[in-house]
Amino acid sequence: MKQSEVKELSVAELQEELDKSRKAYADLKMAHAVSPLENPIQLRAVRRNIARLATELTKREQQ
């Protein structure tokens, strides 16, 4: 998800996407621990997506 897409979401949608992304990240980490992922760069992409969503939520709370 790109930053421009994140900015268009409402606060409720941001929170929902953040929860989904955190669950996906936990699942990927567990799968990677059991047997190596075919594409381990997925972990980085999901982690950065979580950071984008969390940053936007924090920015909106401060306004």
PDB file of N, CA, C and O in Angstrom:
ATOM      1  N   MET A   1       0.850  -1.173   0.000  1.00  0.00           N
ATOM      2  CA  MET A   1       0.000   0.000   0.000  1.00  0.00           C
ATOM      3  C   MET A   1       0.895   1.235   0.000  1.00  0.00           C
ATOM      4  O   MET A   1       1.790   1.372   0.815  1.00  0.00           O
ATOM      5  N   LYS A   2       0.617   2.136  -0.934  1.00  0.00           N
ATOM      6  CA  LYS A   2       1.423   3.337  -1.056  1.00  0.00           C
ATOM      7  C   LYS A   2       0.945   4.409  -0.085  1.00  0.00           C
ATOM      8  O   LYS A   2      -0.176   4.364   0.413  1.00  0.00           O
ATOM      9  N   GLN A   3       1.814   5.392   0.174  1.00  0.00           N
ATOM     10  CA  GLN A   3       1.485   6.468   1.106  1.00  0.00           C
ATOM     11  C   GLN A   3       0.262   7.249   0.639  1.00  0.00           C
ATOM     12  O   GLN A   3      -0.563   7.645   1.449  1.00  0.00           O
ATOM     13  N   SER A   4       0.126   7.454  -0.663  1.00  0.00           N
ATOM     14  CA  SER A   4      -1.035   8.185  -1.183  1.00  0.00           C
ATOM     15  C   SER A   4      -2.331   7.425  -0.909  1.00  0.00           C
ATOM     16  O   SER A   4      -3.364   8.034  -0.624  1.00  0.00           O
ATOM     17  N   GLU A   5      -2.279   6.094  -0.947  1.00  0.00           N
ATOM     18  CA  GLU A   5      -3.450   5.284  -0.628  1.00  0.00           C
ATOM     19  C   GLU A   5      -3.764   5.348   0.860  1.00  0.00           C
ATOM     20  O   GLU A   5      -4.927   5.359   1.253  1.00  0.00           O
ATOM     21  N   VAL A   6      -2.735   5.396   1.683  1.00  0.00           N
ATOM     22  CA  VAL A   6      -2.922   5.446   3.137  1.00  0.00           C
ATOM     23  C   VAL A   6      -3.607   6.747   3.533  1.00  0.00           C
ATOM     24  O   VAL A   6      -4.492   6.755   4.394  1.00  0.00           O
ATOM     25  N   LYS A   7      -3.242   7.848   2.903  1.00  0.00           N
ATOM     26  CA  LYS A   7      -3.809   9.148   3.247  1.00  0.00           C
ATOM     27  C   LYS A   7      -5.296   9.234   2.941  1.00  0.00           C
ATOM     28  O   LYS A   7      -6.006  10.019   3.560  1.00  0.00           O
ATOM     29  N   GLU A   8      -5.778   8.433   2.007  1.00  0.00           N
ATOM     30  CA  GLU A   8      -7.185   8.474   1.618  1.00  0.00           C
ATOM     31  C   GLU A   8      -8.091   7.698   2.567  1.00  0.00           C
ATOM     32  O   GLU A   8      -9.304   7.866   2.533  1.00  0.00           O
ATOM     33  N   LEU A   9      -7.523   6.854   3.427  1.00  0.00           N
ATOM     34  CA  LEU A   9      -8.313   6.028   4.324  1.00  0.00           C
ATOM     35  C   LEU A   9      -8.796   6.819   5.533  1.00  0.00           C
ATOM     36  O   LEU A   9      -8.143   7.761   5.976  1.00  0.00           O
ATOM     37  N   SER A  10      -9.949   6.397   6.071  1.00  0.00           N
ATOM     38  CA  SER A  10     -10.446   7.010   7.304  1.00  0.00           C
ATOM     39  C   SER A  10      -9.694   6.402   8.490  1.00  0.00           C
ATOM     40  O   SER A  10      -8.961   5.420   8.339  1.00  0.00           O
ATOM     41  N   VAL A  11      -9.897   6.965   9.665  1.00  0.00           N
ATOM     42  CA  VAL A  11      -9.200   6.483  10.862  1.00  0.00           C
ATOM     43  C   VAL A  11      -9.594   5.033  11.159  1.00  0.00           C
ATOM     44  O   VAL A  11      -8.739   4.199  11.481  1.00  0.00           O
ATOM     45  N   ALA A  12     -10.880   4.717  11.024  1.00  0.00           N
ATOM     46  CA  ALA A  12     -11.344   3.353  11.280  1.00  0.00           C
ATOM     47  C   ALA A  12     -10.727   2.373  10.277  1.00  0.00           C
ATOM     48  O   ALA A  12     -10.311   1.265  10.648  1.00  0.00           O
ATOM     49  N   GLU A  13     -10.657   2.787   9.024  1.00  0.00           N
ATOM     50  CA  GLU A  13     -10.059   1.929   8.001  1.00  0.00           C
ATOM     51  C   GLU A  13      -8.564   1.757   8.246  1.00  0.00           C
ATOM     52  O   GLU A  13      -8.028   0.656   8.050  1.00  0.00           O
ATOM     53  N   LEU A  14      -7.900   2.815   8.691  1.00  0.00           N
ATOM     54  CA  LEU A  14      -6.473   2.715   9.019  1.00  0.00           C
ATOM     55  C   LEU A  14      -6.246   1.697  10.128  1.00  0.00           C
ATOM     56  O   LEU A  14      -5.336   0.870  10.046  1.00  0.00           O
ATOM     57  N   GLN A  15      -7.063   1.773  11.161  1.00  0.00           N
ATOM     58  CA  GLN A  15      -6.920   0.851  12.290  1.00  0.00           C
ATOM     59  C   GLN A  15      -7.165  -0.586  11.848  1.00  0.00           C
ATOM     60  O   GLN A  15      -6.442  -1.503  12.246  1.00  0.00           O
ATOM     61  N   GLU A  16      -8.176  -0.780  11.003  1.00  0.00           N
ATOM     62  CA  GLU A  16      -8.491  -2.117  10.500  1.00  0.00           C
ATOM     63  C   GLU A  16      -7.340  -2.670   9.653  1.00  0.00           C
ATOM     64  O   GLU A  16      -6.938  -3.822   9.816  1.00  0.00           O
ATOM     65  N   GLU A  17      -6.795  -1.854   8.769  1.00  0.00           N
ATOM     66  CA  GLU A  17      -5.671  -2.279   7.936  1.00  0.00           C
ATOM     67  C   GLU A  17      -4.431  -2.572   8.781  1.00  0.00           C
ATOM     68  O   GLU A  17      -3.684  -3.509   8.499  1.00  0.00           O
ATOM     69  N   LEU A  18      -4.220  -1.765   9.822  1.00  0.00           N
ATOM     70  CA  LEU A  18      -3.084  -1.973  10.713  1.00  0.00           C
ATOM     71  C   LEU A  18      -3.202  -3.327  11.416  1.00  0.00           C
ATOM     72  O   LEU A  18      -2.225  -4.083  11.498  1.00  0.00           O
ATOM     73  N   ASP A  19      -4.392  -3.649  11.897  1.00  0.00           N
ATOM     74  CA  ASP A  19      -4.606  -4.941  12.554  1.00  0.00           C
ATOM     75  C   ASP A  19      -4.373  -6.102  11.582  1.00  0.00           C
ATOM     76  O   ASP A  19      -3.721  -7.092  11.928  1.00  0.00           O
ATOM     77  N   LYS A  20      -4.877  -5.963  10.354  1.00  0.00           N
ATOM     78  CA  LYS A  20      -4.684  -7.007   9.343  1.00  0.00           C
ATOM     79  C   LYS A  20      -3.202  -7.186   9.030  1.00  0.00           C
ATOM     80  O   LYS A  20      -2.708  -8.314   8.921  1.00  0.00           O
ATOM     81  N   SER A  21      -2.499  -6.077   8.884  1.00  0.00           N
ATOM     82  CA  SER A  21      -1.080  -6.138   8.539  1.00  0.00           C
ATOM     83  C   SER A  21      -0.259  -6.755   9.664  1.00  0.00           C
ATOM     84  O   SER A  21       0.661  -7.534   9.412  1.00  0.00           O
ATOM     85  N   ARG A  22      -0.581  -6.415  10.897  1.00  0.00           N
ATOM     86  CA  ARG A  22       0.148  -6.996  12.030  1.00  0.00           C
ATOM     87  C   ARG A  22      -0.066  -8.504  12.107  1.00  0.00           C
ATOM     88  O   ARG A  22       0.860  -9.259  12.396  1.00  0.00           O
ATOM     89  N   LYS A  23      -1.300  -8.953  11.844  1.00  0.00           N
ATOM     90  CA  LYS A  23      -1.577 -10.384  11.849  1.00  0.00           C
ATOM     91  C   LYS A  23      -0.828 -11.068  10.707  1.00  0.00           C
ATOM     92  O   LYS A  23      -0.231 -12.137  10.893  1.00  0.00           O
ATOM     93  N   ALA A  24      -0.832 -10.455   9.536  1.00  0.00           N
ATOM     94  CA  ALA A  24      -0.127 -11.017   8.383  1.00  0.00           C
ATOM     95  C   ALA A  24       1.373 -11.113   8.665  1.00  0.00           C
ATOM     96  O   ALA A  24       2.018 -12.117   8.311  1.00  0.00           O
ATOM     97  N   TYR A  25       1.927 -10.093   9.325  1.00  0.00           N
ATOM     98  CA  TYR A  25       3.349 -10.098   9.653  1.00  0.00           C
ATOM     99  C   TYR A  25       3.677 -11.228  10.639  1.00  0.00           C
ATOM    100  O   TYR A  25       4.663 -11.941  10.461  1.00  0.00           O
ATOM    101  N   ALA A  26       2.827 -11.397  11.636  1.00  0.00           N
ATOM    102  CA  ALA A  26       3.056 -12.467  12.610  1.00  0.00           C
ATOM    103  C   ALA A  26       2.988 -13.836  11.920  1.00  0.00           C
ATOM    104  O   ALA A  26       3.809 -14.727  12.206  1.00  0.00           O
ATOM    105  N   ASP A  27       2.030 -14.011  11.027  1.00  0.00           N
ATOM    106  CA  ASP A  27       1.903 -15.276  10.299  1.00  0.00           C
ATOM    107  C   ASP A  27       3.126 -15.533   9.416  1.00  0.00           C
ATOM    108  O   ASP A  27       3.632 -16.657   9.358  1.00  0.00           O
ATOM    109  N   LEU A  28       3.597 -14.478   8.730  1.00  0.00           N
ATOM    110  CA  LEU A  28       4.773 -14.636   7.875  1.00  0.00           C
ATOM    111  C   LEU A  28       6.011 -14.983   8.691  1.00  0.00           C
ATOM    112  O   LEU A  28       6.823 -15.824   8.285  1.00  0.00           O
ATOM    113  N   LYS A  29       6.185 -14.338   9.842  1.00  0.00           N
ATOM    114  CA  LYS A  29       7.337 -14.620  10.690  1.00  0.00           C
ATOM    115  C   LYS A  29       7.316 -16.065  11.176  1.00  0.00           C
ATOM    116  O   LYS A  29       8.347 -16.737  11.212  1.00  0.00           O
ATOM    117  N   MET A  30       6.129 -16.538  11.546  1.00  0.00           N
ATOM    118  CA  MET A  30       6.011 -17.918  12.021  1.00  0.00           C
ATOM    119  C   MET A  30       6.325 -18.891  10.884  1.00  0.00           C
ATOM    120  O   MET A  30       7.067 -19.858  11.073  1.00  0.00           O
ATOM    121  N   ALA A  31       5.782 -18.623   9.704  1.00  0.00           N
ATOM    122  CA  ALA A  31       6.042 -19.493   8.554  1.00  0.00           C
ATOM    123  C   ALA A  31       7.529 -19.484   8.192  1.00  0.00           C
ATOM    124  O   ALA A  31       8.092 -20.528   7.830  1.00  0.00           O
ATOM    125  N   HIS A  32       8.167 -18.333   8.312  1.00  0.00           N
ATOM    126  CA  HIS A  32       9.585 -18.217   7.985  1.00  0.00           C
ATOM    127  C   HIS A  32      10.448 -18.948   9.019  1.00  0.00           C
ATOM    128  O   HIS A  32      11.500 -19.494   8.681  1.00  0.00           O
ATOM    129  N   ALA A  33      10.003 -18.975  10.252  1.00  0.00           N
ATOM    130  CA  ALA A  33      10.752 -19.668  11.294  1.00  0.00           C
ATOM    131  C   ALA A  33      10.687 -21.182  11.096  1.00  0.00           C
ATOM    132  O   ALA A  33      11.666 -21.889  11.360  1.00  0.00           O
ATOM    133  N   VAL A  34       9.541 -21.666  10.630  1.00  0.00           N
ATOM    134  CA  VAL A  34       9.367 -23.105  10.429  1.00  0.00           C
ATOM    135  C   VAL A  34      10.152 -23.576   9.206  1.00  0.00           C
ATOM    136  O   VAL A  34      10.913 -24.533   9.279  1.00  0.00           O
ATOM    137  N   SER A  35       9.930 -22.895   8.099  1.00  0.00           N
ATOM    138  CA  SER A  35      10.688 -23.203   6.882  1.00  0.00           C
ATOM    139  C   SER A  35      10.870 -21.893   6.122  1.00  0.00           C
ATOM    140  O   SER A  35       9.949 -21.079   6.080  1.00  0.00           O
ATOM    141  N   PRO A  36      12.022 -21.678   5.537  1.00  0.00           N
ATOM    142  CA  PRO A  36      12.295 -20.398   4.873  1.00  0.00           C
ATOM    143  C   PRO A  36      11.250 -20.050   3.811  1.00  0.00           C
ATOM    144  O   PRO A  36      10.809 -20.907   3.052  1.00  0.00           O
ATOM    145  N   LEU A  37      10.859 -18.785   3.806  1.00  0.00           N
ATOM    146  CA  LEU A  37       9.916 -18.312   2.805  1.00  0.00           C
ATOM    147  C   LEU A  37      10.569 -18.302   1.432  1.00  0.00           C
ATOM    148  O   LEU A  37      11.782 -18.112   1.313  1.00  0.00           O
ATOM    149  N   GLU A  38       9.756 -18.477   0.412  1.00  0.00           N
ATOM    150  CA  GLU A  38      10.267 -18.415  -0.958  1.00  0.00           C
ATOM    151  C   GLU A  38      10.753 -17.000  -1.270  1.00  0.00           C
ATOM    152  O   GLU A  38      11.739 -16.802  -1.966  1.00  0.00           O
ATOM    153  N   ASN A  39      10.035 -16.000  -0.715  1.00  0.00           N
ATOM    154  CA  ASN A  39      10.402 -14.602  -0.941  1.00  0.00           C
ATOM    155  C   ASN A  39      10.450 -13.882   0.414  1.00  0.00           C
ATOM    156  O   ASN A  39       9.455 -13.303   0.848  1.00  0.00           O
ATOM    157  N   PRO A  40      11.592 -13.890   1.091  1.00  0.00           N
ATOM    158  CA  PRO A  40      11.674 -13.281   2.420  1.00  0.00           C
ATOM    159  C   PRO A  40      11.548 -11.753   2.404  1.00  0.00           C
ATOM    160  O   PRO A  40      11.371 -11.134   3.455  1.00  0.00           O
ATOM    161  N   ILE A  41      11.591 -11.131   1.234  1.00  0.00           N
ATOM    162  CA  ILE A  41      11.423  -9.684   1.142  1.00  0.00           C
ATOM    163  C   ILE A  41       9.992  -9.291   1.526  1.00  0.00           C
ATOM    164  O   ILE A  41       9.729  -8.148   1.880  1.00  0.00           O
ATOM    165  N   GLN A  42       9.077 -10.263   1.504  1.00  0.00           N
ATOM    166  CA  GLN A  42       7.699 -10.006   1.941  1.00  0.00           C
ATOM    167  C   GLN A  42       7.674  -9.483   3.367  1.00  0.00           C
ATOM    168  O   GLN A  42       6.859  -8.617   3.696  1.00  0.00           O
ATOM    169  N   LEU A  43       8.544 -10.005   4.207  1.00  0.00           N
ATOM    170  CA  LEU A  43       8.594  -9.561   5.602  1.00  0.00           C
ATOM    171  C   LEU A  43       8.876  -8.069   5.674  1.00  0.00           C
ATOM    172  O   LEU A  43       8.224  -7.335   6.431  1.00  0.00           O
ATOM    173  N   ARG A  44       9.831  -7.607   4.905  1.00  0.00           N
ATOM    174  CA  ARG A  44      10.195  -6.195   4.910  1.00  0.00           C
ATOM    175  C   ARG A  44       9.040  -5.345   4.402  1.00  0.00           C
ATOM    176  O   ARG A  44       8.739  -4.294   4.965  1.00  0.00           O
ATOM    177  N   ALA A  45       8.386  -5.793   3.344  1.00  0.00           N
ATOM    178  CA  ALA A  45       7.289  -5.028   2.756  1.00  0.00           C
ATOM    179  C   ALA A  45       6.128  -4.876   3.741  1.00  0.00           C
ATOM    180  O   ALA A  45       5.576  -3.782   3.893  1.00  0.00           O
ATOM    181  N   VAL A  46       5.781  -5.947   4.434  1.00  0.00           N
ATOM    182  CA  VAL A  46       4.686  -5.888   5.401  1.00  0.00           C
ATOM    183  C   VAL A  46       5.071  -5.008   6.583  1.00  0.00           C
ATOM    184  O   VAL A  46       4.274  -4.209   7.068  1.00  0.00           O
ATOM    185  N   ARG A  47       6.315  -5.133   7.033  1.00  0.00           N
ATOM    186  CA  ARG A  47       6.778  -4.321   8.168  1.00  0.00           C
ATOM    187  C   ARG A  47       6.736  -2.833   7.827  1.00  0.00           C
ATOM    188  O   ARG A  47       6.313  -2.007   8.639  1.00  0.00           O
ATOM    189  N   ARG A  48       7.135  -2.489   6.612  1.00  0.00           N
ATOM    190  CA  ARG A  48       7.101  -1.082   6.199  1.00  0.00           C
ATOM    191  C   ARG A  48       5.673  -0.586   6.037  1.00  0.00           C
ATOM    192  O   ARG A  48       5.377   0.577   6.326  1.00  0.00           O
ATOM    193  N   ASN A  49       4.784  -1.455   5.596  1.00  0.00           N
ATOM    194  CA  ASN A  49       3.379  -1.080   5.484  1.00  0.00           C
ATOM    195  C   ASN A  49       2.800  -0.787   6.873  1.00  0.00           C
ATOM    196  O   ASN A  49       2.055   0.181   7.047  1.00  0.00           O
ATOM    197  N   ILE A  50       3.163  -1.594   7.846  1.00  0.00           N
ATOM    198  CA  ILE A  50       2.720  -1.360   9.224  1.00  0.00           C
ATOM    199  C   ILE A  50       3.217  -0.001   9.701  1.00  0.00           C
ATOM    200  O   ILE A  50       2.469   0.764  10.316  1.00  0.00           O
ATOM    201  N   ALA A  51       4.451   0.325   9.401  1.00  0.00           N
ATOM    202  CA  ALA A  51       5.017   1.608   9.808  1.00  0.00           C
ATOM    203  C   ALA A  51       4.278   2.774   9.149  1.00  0.00           C
ATOM    204  O   ALA A  51       3.995   3.779   9.798  1.00  0.00           O
ATOM    205  N   ARG A  52       3.949   2.639   7.865  1.00  0.00           N
ATOM    206  CA  ARG A  52       3.203   3.700   7.168  1.00  0.00           C
ATOM    207  C   ARG A  52       1.846   3.938   7.821  1.00  0.00           C
ATOM    208  O   ARG A  52       1.441   5.077   8.047  1.00  0.00           O
ATOM    209  N   LEU A  53       1.138   2.844   8.104  1.00  0.00           N
ATOM    210  CA  LEU A  53      -0.191   2.953   8.704  1.00  0.00           C
ATOM    211  C   LEU A  53      -0.115   3.561  10.106  1.00  0.00           C
ATOM    212  O   LEU A  53      -0.894   4.459  10.451  1.00  0.00           O
ATOM    213  N   ALA A  54       0.828   3.098  10.906  1.00  0.00           N
ATOM    214  CA  ALA A  54       0.971   3.605  12.272  1.00  0.00           C
ATOM    215  C   ALA A  54       1.357   5.072  12.273  1.00  0.00           C
ATOM    216  O   ALA A  54       0.865   5.855  13.100  1.00  0.00           O
ATOM    217  N   THR A  55       2.217   5.469  11.368  1.00  0.00           N
ATOM    218  CA  THR A  55       2.646   6.864  11.277  1.00  0.00           C
ATOM    219  C   THR A  55       1.470   7.766  10.930  1.00  0.00           C
ATOM    220  O   THR A  55       1.285   8.831  11.526  1.00  0.00           O
ATOM    221  N   GLU A  56       0.662   7.346   9.977  1.00  0.00           N
ATOM    222  CA  GLU A  56      -0.502   8.146   9.577  1.00  0.00           C
ATOM    223  C   GLU A  56      -1.505   8.259  10.726  1.00  0.00           C
ATOM    224  O   GLU A  56      -2.062   9.327  10.964  1.00  0.00           O
ATOM    225  N   LEU A  57      -1.722   7.164  11.454  1.00  0.00           N
ATOM    226  CA  LEU A  57      -2.629   7.203  12.610  1.00  0.00           C
ATOM    227  C   LEU A  57      -2.121   8.182  13.664  1.00  0.00           C
ATOM    228  O   LEU A  57      -2.887   8.992  14.196  1.00  0.00           O
ATOM    229  N   THR A  58      -0.840   8.125  13.978  1.00  0.00           N
ATOM    230  CA  THR A  58      -0.248   9.012  14.969  1.00  0.00           C
ATOM    231  C   THR A  58      -0.363  10.474  14.522  1.00  0.00           C
ATOM    232  O   THR A  58      -0.690  11.345  15.325  1.00  0.00           O
ATOM    233  N   LYS A  59      -0.110  10.709  13.251  1.00  0.00           N
ATOM    234  CA  LYS A  59      -0.188  12.070  12.708  1.00  0.00           C
ATOM    235  C   LYS A  59      -1.597  12.630  12.850  1.00  0.00           C
ATOM    236  O   LYS A  59      -1.779  13.780  13.245  1.00  0.00           O
ATOM    237  N   ARG A  60      -2.580  11.800  12.594  1.00  0.00           N
ATOM    238  CA  ARG A  60      -3.974  12.258  12.709  1.00  0.00           C
ATOM    239  C   ARG A  60      -4.396  12.480  14.156  1.00  0.00           C
ATOM    240  O   ARG A  60      -5.198  13.358  14.445  1.00  0.00           O
ATOM    241  N   GLU A  61      -3.870  11.682  15.076  1.00  0.00           N
ATOM    242  CA  GLU A  61      -4.183  11.869  16.493  1.00  0.00           C
ATOM    243  C   GLU A  61      -3.617  13.184  17.015  1.00  0.00           C
ATOM    244  O   GLU A  61      -4.209  13.812  17.883  1.00  0.00           O
ATOM    245  N   GLN A  62      -2.479  13.595  16.505  1.00  0.00           N
ATOM    246  CA  GLN A  62      -1.842  14.812  16.978  1.00  0.00           C
ATOM    247  C   GLN A  62      -2.513  16.074  16.449  1.00  0.00           C
ATOM    248  O   GLN A  62      -2.334  17.149  17.012  1.00  0.00           O
ATOM    249  N   GLN A  63      -3.276  15.947  15.398  1.00  0.00           N
ATOM    250  CA  GLN A  63      -3.938  17.140  14.818  1.00  0.00           C
ATOM    251  C   GLN A  63      -5.182  17.513  15.579  1.00  0.00           C
ATOM    252  O   GLN A  63      -5.841  16.862  16.217  1.00  0.00           O
TER     253      GLN A  63
END
